[in-house]
Amino acid sequence: QVQLVESGGGLVQPGGSLSLSCAASGIRLSIRSMSWYRQAPGKQRELVSTISSSGSTNYADSVKGRFTISRDNTKDTVYLLQMNSLRPEDTAVYYCNIISNSLQFYWGQGTQVTVSS
């Protein structure tokens, strides 16, 4: 059974930083891509960033230059999202998503990020 577990969320002041982690277990299939999504109260879930199996990345315009997605080089089923210069509008529940090479989708349970003074 595939399981994705996010961690690293919390409360941070504007301008601060947080690092989110997504650990995948039970997935011995090749991972096609890994993405971070977020959903703020009353809003639709939106794509934040994606990293492909080749390492190519892309970002939503709202987070470019502030967020960095990566894969843990020591654990190839752990993915990270480094978030710097956080803004109140970054407040949301952040979810990790994995698409396998067989095009199956897997979601984590989400982790809350709150940016507030």
Coordinates of N, CA, C and O in Angstrom, one line a residue:
Q1 N 0.8 -1.2 0.0 CA 0.0 0.0 0.0 C 0.9 1.2 0.0 O 1.8 1.4 0.8
V2 N 0.6 2.1 -0.9 CA 1.4 3.4 -1.0 C 0.9 4.4 0.0 O -0.3 4.6 0.2
Q3 N 1.9 5.0 0.6 CA 1.5 6.0 1.6 C 2.5 7.2 1.5 O 3.7 7.0 1.3
L4 N 1.9 8.4 1.5 CA 2.7 9.6 1.4 C 2.4 10.4 2.7 O 1.3 10.6 3.1
V5 N 3.5 10.8 3.4 CA 3.4 11.5 4.7 C 4.1 12.8 4.6 O 5.3 12.8 4.4
E6 N 3.4 13.9 4.7 CA 4.0 15.2 4.7 C 4.4 15.6 6.2 O 3.7 15.2 7.1
S7 N 5.4 16.4 6.3 CA 5.7 17.0 7.6 C 6.4 18.3 7.4 O 6.8 18.6 6.3
G8 N 6.6 19.0 8.5 CA 7.3 20.3 8.4 C 6.5 21.6 8.4 O 7.0 22.7 8.5
G9 N 5.1 21.4 8.4 CA 4.3 22.6 8.4 C 4.3 23.2 9.8 O 4.9 22.7 10.8
G10 N 3.7 24.4 9.9 CA 3.6 25.1 11.2 C 3.3 26.5 11.0 O 2.8 27.0 9.9
L11 N 3.5 27.3 12.1 CA 3.3 28.7 12.1 C 4.6 29.5 11.9 O 5.6 29.2 12.6
V12 N 4.6 30.4 11.0 CA 5.8 31.2 10.8 C 5.4 32.7 10.5 O 4.3 32.9 10.0
Q13 N 6.3 33.6 10.9 CA 6.0 35.0 10.7 C 6.3 35.3 9.2 O 7.1 34.7 8.5
P14 N 5.6 36.4 8.7 CA 5.9 36.8 7.3 C 7.4 37.1 7.1 O 8.1 37.6 8.0
G15 N 8.0 36.6 6.0 CA 9.4 36.7 5.8 C 10.2 35.5 6.2 O 11.4 35.4 5.9
G16 N 9.6 34.7 7.0 CA 10.2 33.5 7.5 C 10.3 32.4 6.5 O 9.9 32.5 5.3
S17 N 10.9 31.2 7.0 CA 11.1 30.1 6.1 C 10.5 28.8 6.8 O 10.5 28.7 8.0
L18 N 10.1 27.9 6.0 CA 9.8 26.5 6.4 C 10.2 25.5 5.4 O 10.3 25.9 4.2
S19 N 10.5 24.3 5.8 CA 10.8 23.2 4.9 C 9.9 22.1 5.0 O 9.7 21.6 6.1
L20 N 9.2 21.8 4.0 CA 8.2 20.6 4.0 C 8.9 19.4 3.5 O 9.8 19.5 2.6
S21 N 8.5 18.3 4.0 CA 9.0 17.0 3.5 C 7.9 16.0 3.2 O 6.8 16.1 3.9
C22 N 8.0 15.3 2.2 CA 7.1 14.3 1.8 C 7.8 12.9 1.6 O 8.7 12.8 0.8
A23 N 7.4 12.0 2.5 CA 8.1 10.7 2.4 C 7.1 9.7 1.9 O 6.0 9.5 2.4
A24 N 7.5 9.0 0.8 CA 6.7 8.0 0.2 C 7.1 6.6 0.6 O 8.3 6.3 0.7
S25 N 6.2 5.8 1.0 CA 6.5 4.4 1.3 C 5.6 3.5 0.6 O 4.5 3.8 0.2
G26 N 6.0 2.2 0.4 CA 5.2 1.2 -0.3 C 5.2 1.4 -1.8 O 4.4 0.8 -2.4
I27 N 6.0 2.3 -2.3 CA 6.0 2.5 -3.7 C 7.3 2.1 -4.3 O 8.3 2.8 -4.2
R28 N 7.3 1.0 -4.9 CA 8.5 0.5 -5.5 C 8.5 0.7 -7.0 O 9.4 0.3 -7.7
L29 N 7.4 1.3 -7.4 CA 7.3 1.7 -8.8 C 8.1 2.9 -9.1 O 8.4 3.7 -8.3
S30 N 8.4 3.1 -10.4 CA 9.1 4.3 -10.8 C 8.2 5.5 -10.6 O 7.0 5.4 -10.9
I31 N 8.7 6.5 -10.1 CA 7.9 7.8 -9.9 C 8.1 8.7 -11.1 O 9.2 9.0 -11.4
R32 N 7.0 9.0 -11.7 CA 7.1 9.9 -12.9 C 7.3 11.3 -12.5 O 8.1 12.0 -13.1
S33 N 6.6 11.8 -11.5 CA 6.8 13.1 -11.0 C 6.2 13.2 -9.6 O 5.4 12.4 -9.2
M34 N 6.7 14.3 -9.0 CA 6.2 14.6 -7.6 C 5.8 16.1 -7.6 O 6.6 16.9 -8.1
S35 N 4.7 16.4 -7.0 CA 4.3 17.8 -7.0 C 3.8 18.1 -5.6 O 3.4 17.3 -4.8
W36 N 3.9 19.4 -5.3 CA 3.3 20.0 -4.1 C 2.1 20.9 -4.6 O 2.2 21.7 -5.5
Y37 N 1.0 20.7 -3.9 CA -0.2 21.5 -4.1 C -0.5 22.2 -2.8 O 0.0 21.7 -1.7
R38 N -1.4 23.2 -2.9 CA -1.9 23.8 -1.7 C -3.3 24.2 -1.8 O -3.8 24.5 -3.0
Q39 N -4.0 24.3 -0.7 CA -5.4 24.7 -0.7 C -5.6 25.6 0.5 O -5.5 25.2 1.6
A40 N -6.0 26.8 0.1 CA -6.3 27.8 1.2 C -7.8 27.7 1.4 O -8.6 27.3 0.6
P41 N -8.3 28.2 2.6 CA -9.7 28.1 2.9 C -10.5 28.9 1.9 O -10.2 30.0 1.5
G42 N -11.6 28.2 1.4 CA -12.5 28.8 0.4 C -11.9 28.9 -1.0 O -12.6 29.4 -1.9
K43 N -10.7 28.3 -1.2 CA -10.2 28.3 -2.5 C -9.9 26.9 -3.1 O -9.9 25.9 -2.3
Q44 N -9.7 26.8 -4.4 CA -9.5 25.6 -5.0 C -8.0 25.2 -4.8 O -7.1 26.0 -4.5
R45 N -7.8 23.9 -4.8 CA -6.4 23.4 -4.7 C -5.6 23.8 -5.9 O -6.1 23.7 -7.0
E46 N -4.4 24.3 -5.6 CA -3.6 24.8 -6.7 C -2.2 24.1 -6.7 O -1.7 23.8 -5.7
L47 N -1.6 24.0 -7.9 CA -0.3 23.4 -8.1 C 0.7 24.5 -7.7 O 0.7 25.6 -8.2
V48 N 1.6 24.0 -6.8 CA 2.7 24.9 -6.4 C 4.0 24.7 -7.2 O 4.6 25.6 -7.7
S49 N 4.4 23.4 -7.2 CA 5.6 23.1 -7.9 C 5.7 21.6 -8.2 O 5.0 20.8 -7.6
T50 N 6.4 21.3 -9.3 CA 6.6 19.9 -9.7 C 8.1 19.6 -10.0 O 8.8 20.4 -10.5
I51 N 8.5 18.4 -9.7 CA 9.8 17.9 -10.1 C 9.6 16.5 -10.8 O 8.9 15.7 -10.3
S52 N 10.2 16.4 -12.0 CA 10.1 15.2 -12.7 C 11.2 14.2 -12.3 O 12.1 14.5 -11.6
S53 N 11.1 13.0 -12.9 CA 12.1 12.0 -12.6 C 13.4 12.4 -13.1 O 14.5 11.9 -12.6
S54 N 13.5 13.2 -14.1 CA 14.7 13.7 -14.7 C 15.3 14.8 -13.9 O 16.4 15.3 -14.1
G55 N 14.5 15.4 -12.9 CA 15.0 16.5 -12.1 C 14.5 17.8 -12.6 O 14.9 18.8 -11.9
S56 N 13.8 17.9 -13.7 CA 13.4 19.2 -14.1 C 12.3 19.7 -13.2 O 11.5 18.9 -12.7
T57 N 12.2 21.0 -13.0 CA 11.3 21.6 -12.0 C 10.5 22.7 -12.7 O 10.9 23.3 -13.7
N58 N 9.3 22.9 -12.1 CA 8.6 24.1 -12.5 C 7.8 24.6 -11.3 O 7.6 23.9 -10.3
Y59 N 7.4 25.9 -11.3 CA 6.8 26.6 -10.2 C 5.7 27.4 -10.6 O 5.7 28.0 -11.7
A60 N 4.7 27.6 -9.7 CA 3.7 28.6 -9.9 C 4.3 30.0 -9.9 O 5.3 30.2 -9.1
D61 N 3.8 30.9 -10.7 CA 4.4 32.2 -10.7 C 4.4 32.9 -9.3 O 5.4 33.6 -9.0
S62 N 3.5 32.5 -8.5 CA 3.4 33.2 -7.2 C 4.5 32.8 -6.2 O 4.7 33.4 -5.2
V63 N 5.2 31.7 -6.5 CA 6.2 31.2 -5.6 C 7.6 31.2 -6.2 O 8.6 30.8 -5.6
K64 N 7.7 31.5 -7.5 CA 9.0 31.5 -8.2 C 10.0 32.4 -7.4 O 9.6 33.5 -7.1
G65 N 11.2 31.9 -7.3 CA 12.2 32.7 -6.6 C 12.1 32.6 -5.1 O 13.1 33.0 -4.4
R66 N 11.1 32.0 -4.6 CA 11.0 31.9 -3.1 C 10.9 30.4 -2.7 O 11.4 30.1 -1.6
F67 N 10.4 29.5 -3.5 CA 10.2 28.1 -3.1 C 11.2 27.3 -4.0 O 11.4 27.6 -5.1
T68 N 11.7 26.2 -3.4 CA 12.6 25.3 -4.1 C 12.1 23.9 -3.8 O 12.1 23.5 -2.7
I69 N 11.8 23.1 -4.9 CA 11.5 21.7 -4.8 C 12.7 20.9 -5.1 O 13.5 21.2 -5.9
S70 N 12.8 19.8 -4.3 CA 14.0 18.9 -4.6 C 13.7 17.5 -4.1 O 12.7 17.3 -3.4
R71 N 14.6 16.6 -4.4 CA 14.5 15.2 -3.9 C 15.7 15.0 -3.0 O 16.8 15.4 -3.3
D72 N 15.4 14.4 -1.9 CA 16.5 14.1 -1.0 C 17.5 13.1 -1.7 O 17.1 12.0 -2.0
N73 N 18.7 13.5 -1.8 CA 19.7 12.6 -2.5 C 20.0 11.3 -1.8 O 20.5 10.4 -2.4
T74 N 19.8 11.3 -0.5 CA 20.1 10.1 0.3 C 18.9 9.2 0.4 O 19.1 8.0 0.7
K75 N 17.7 9.7 0.1 CA 16.5 8.9 0.2 C 15.7 9.3 -1.1 O 15.0 10.3 -1.1
D76 N 15.7 8.4 -2.1 CA 15.1 8.8 -3.3 C 13.5 8.8 -3.3 O 12.9 9.0 -4.3
T77 N 12.9 8.5 -2.2 CA 11.5 8.6 -2.1 C 11.1 9.7 -1.1 O 10.0 9.7 -0.5
V78 N 12.0 10.6 -0.8 CA 11.7 11.8 0.1 C 11.9 13.0 -0.8 O 12.9 13.2 -1.4
Y79 N 10.8 13.8 -0.8 CA 10.8 15.1 -1.5 C 10.7 16.3 -0.6 O 10.0 16.2 0.4
L80 N 11.3 17.4 -0.9 CA 11.4 18.5 -0.1 C 10.8 19.7 -0.8 O 10.9 19.9 -2.0
L81 N 10.3 20.7 0.0 CA 9.9 22.0 -0.5 C 10.4 23.0 0.5 O 9.9 23.1 1.6
Q82 N 11.4 23.7 0.0 CA 12.0 24.8 0.9 C 11.2 26.1 0.5 O 11.2 26.5 -0.6
M83 N 10.6 26.7 1.5 CA 9.8 27.9 1.3 C 10.5 29.0 2.1 O 10.6 29.0 3.3
N84 N 10.9 30.0 1.4 CA 11.5 31.2 1.9 C 10.7 32.4 1.7 O 9.8 32.4 0.8
S85 N 10.9 33.5 2.4 CA 10.2 34.8 2.2 C 8.7 34.5 2.2 O 8.0 35.0 1.3
L86 N 8.2 33.8 3.2 CA 6.8 33.4 3.2 C 5.9 34.7 3.4 O 6.3 35.6 4.1
R87 N 4.8 34.6 2.8 CA 3.8 35.7 2.9 C 2.5 35.2 3.5 O 2.2 33.9 3.4
P88 N 1.7 36.0 4.0 CA 0.4 35.6 4.5 C -0.4 34.8 3.5 O -1.1 33.8 3.8
E89 N -0.3 35.2 2.2 CA -1.1 34.5 1.2 C -0.6 33.1 0.9 O -1.2 32.4 0.1
D90 N 0.6 32.7 1.5 CA 1.0 31.3 1.4 C 0.3 30.4 2.3 O 0.6 29.2 2.3
T91 N -0.4 31.0 3.2 CA -1.2 30.1 4.2 C -2.1 29.2 3.5 O -2.9 29.6 2.7
A92 N -2.0 27.9 3.8 CA -2.8 26.9 3.2 C -2.4 25.5 3.7 O -1.4 25.4 4.5
V93 N -3.2 24.5 3.4 CA -2.8 23.1 3.6 C -2.0 22.7 2.4 O -2.5 22.8 1.3
Y94 N -0.8 22.2 2.6 CA 0.1 21.7 1.5 C 0.0 20.2 1.4 O 0.2 19.5 2.4
Y95 N -0.2 19.8 0.2 CA -0.3 18.3 -0.1 C 0.8 17.9 -1.1 O 1.1 18.6 -2.0
C96 N 1.3 16.7 -0.9 CA 2.2 16.2 -1.9 C 1.5 15.2 -2.7 O 0.5 14.5 -2.2
N97 N 1.9 15.1 -3.9 CA 1.3 14.2 -4.9 C 2.3 13.5 -5.7 O 3.3 14.1 -6.1
I98 N 2.2 12.2 -5.9 CA 3.1 11.5 -6.8 C 2.3 10.8 -7.9 O 1.2 10.3 -7.7
I99 N 2.9 10.9 -9.1 CA 2.3 10.2 -10.2 C 3.3 9.1 -10.6 O 4.5 9.4 -10.8
S100 N 2.9 7.9 -10.6 CA 3.8 6.8 -11.0 C 3.9 6.7 -12.5 O 3.1 7.3 -13.2
N101 N 4.9 5.9 -12.9 CA 5.0 5.7 -14.4 C 3.8 5.0 -15.0 O 3.6 5.1 -16.2
S102 N 3.0 4.3 -14.2 CA 1.8 3.7 -14.7 C 0.6 4.7 -14.6 O -0.5 4.2 -14.7
L103 N 0.9 5.9 -14.3 CA 0.0 7.0 -14.2 C -1.1 6.8 -13.1 O -2.2 7.2 -13.2
Q104 N -0.6 6.3 -12.0 CA -1.5 6.2 -10.8 C -1.1 7.4 -9.9 O 0.1 7.8 -9.8
F105 N -2.1 8.0 -9.3 CA -2.0 9.2 -8.5 C -2.1 8.9 -7.0 O -2.9 8.1 -6.6
Y106 N -1.2 9.4 -6.3 CA -1.2 9.2 -4.8 C -1.1 10.6 -4.1 O -0.4 11.5 -4.6
W107 N -1.8 10.7 -3.0 CA -1.9 12.0 -2.3 C -1.5 11.7 -0.8 O -1.9 10.7 -0.2
G108 N -0.9 12.7 -0.2 CA -0.6 12.8 1.2 C -1.8 13.3 1.9 O -2.8 13.8 1.3
Q109 N -1.7 13.4 3.2 CA -2.9 13.8 4.0 C -2.9 15.4 4.2 O -3.8 15.9 4.7
G110 N -1.8 16.0 3.9 CA -1.6 17.4 4.0 C -1.0 17.9 5.3 O -1.1 17.2 6.3
T111 N -0.3 19.0 5.2 CA 0.3 19.7 6.4 C -0.1 21.2 6.3 O 0.0 21.8 5.3
Q112 N -0.4 21.7 7.5 CA -0.9 23.1 7.5 C 0.3 24.0 7.6 O 1.2 23.8 8.4
V113 N 0.3 25.0 6.8 CA 1.3 26.1 6.8 C 0.5 27.4 7.1 O -0.4 27.8 6.3
T114 N 0.9 28.1 8.2 CA 0.2 29.4 8.5 C 1.3 30.5 8.6 O 2.3 30.3 9.4
V115 N 1.1 31.5 7.8 CA 2.1 32.6 7.8 C 1.3 33.8 8.4 O 0.4 34.4 7.8
S116 N 1.7 34.2 9.6 CA 1.0 35.3 10.3 C 1.9 35.9 11.4 O 2.8 35.2 12.0
S117 N 1.7 37.1 11.6 CA 2.5 37.8 12.7 C 1.7 37.8 14.0 O 2.1 38.3 15.0

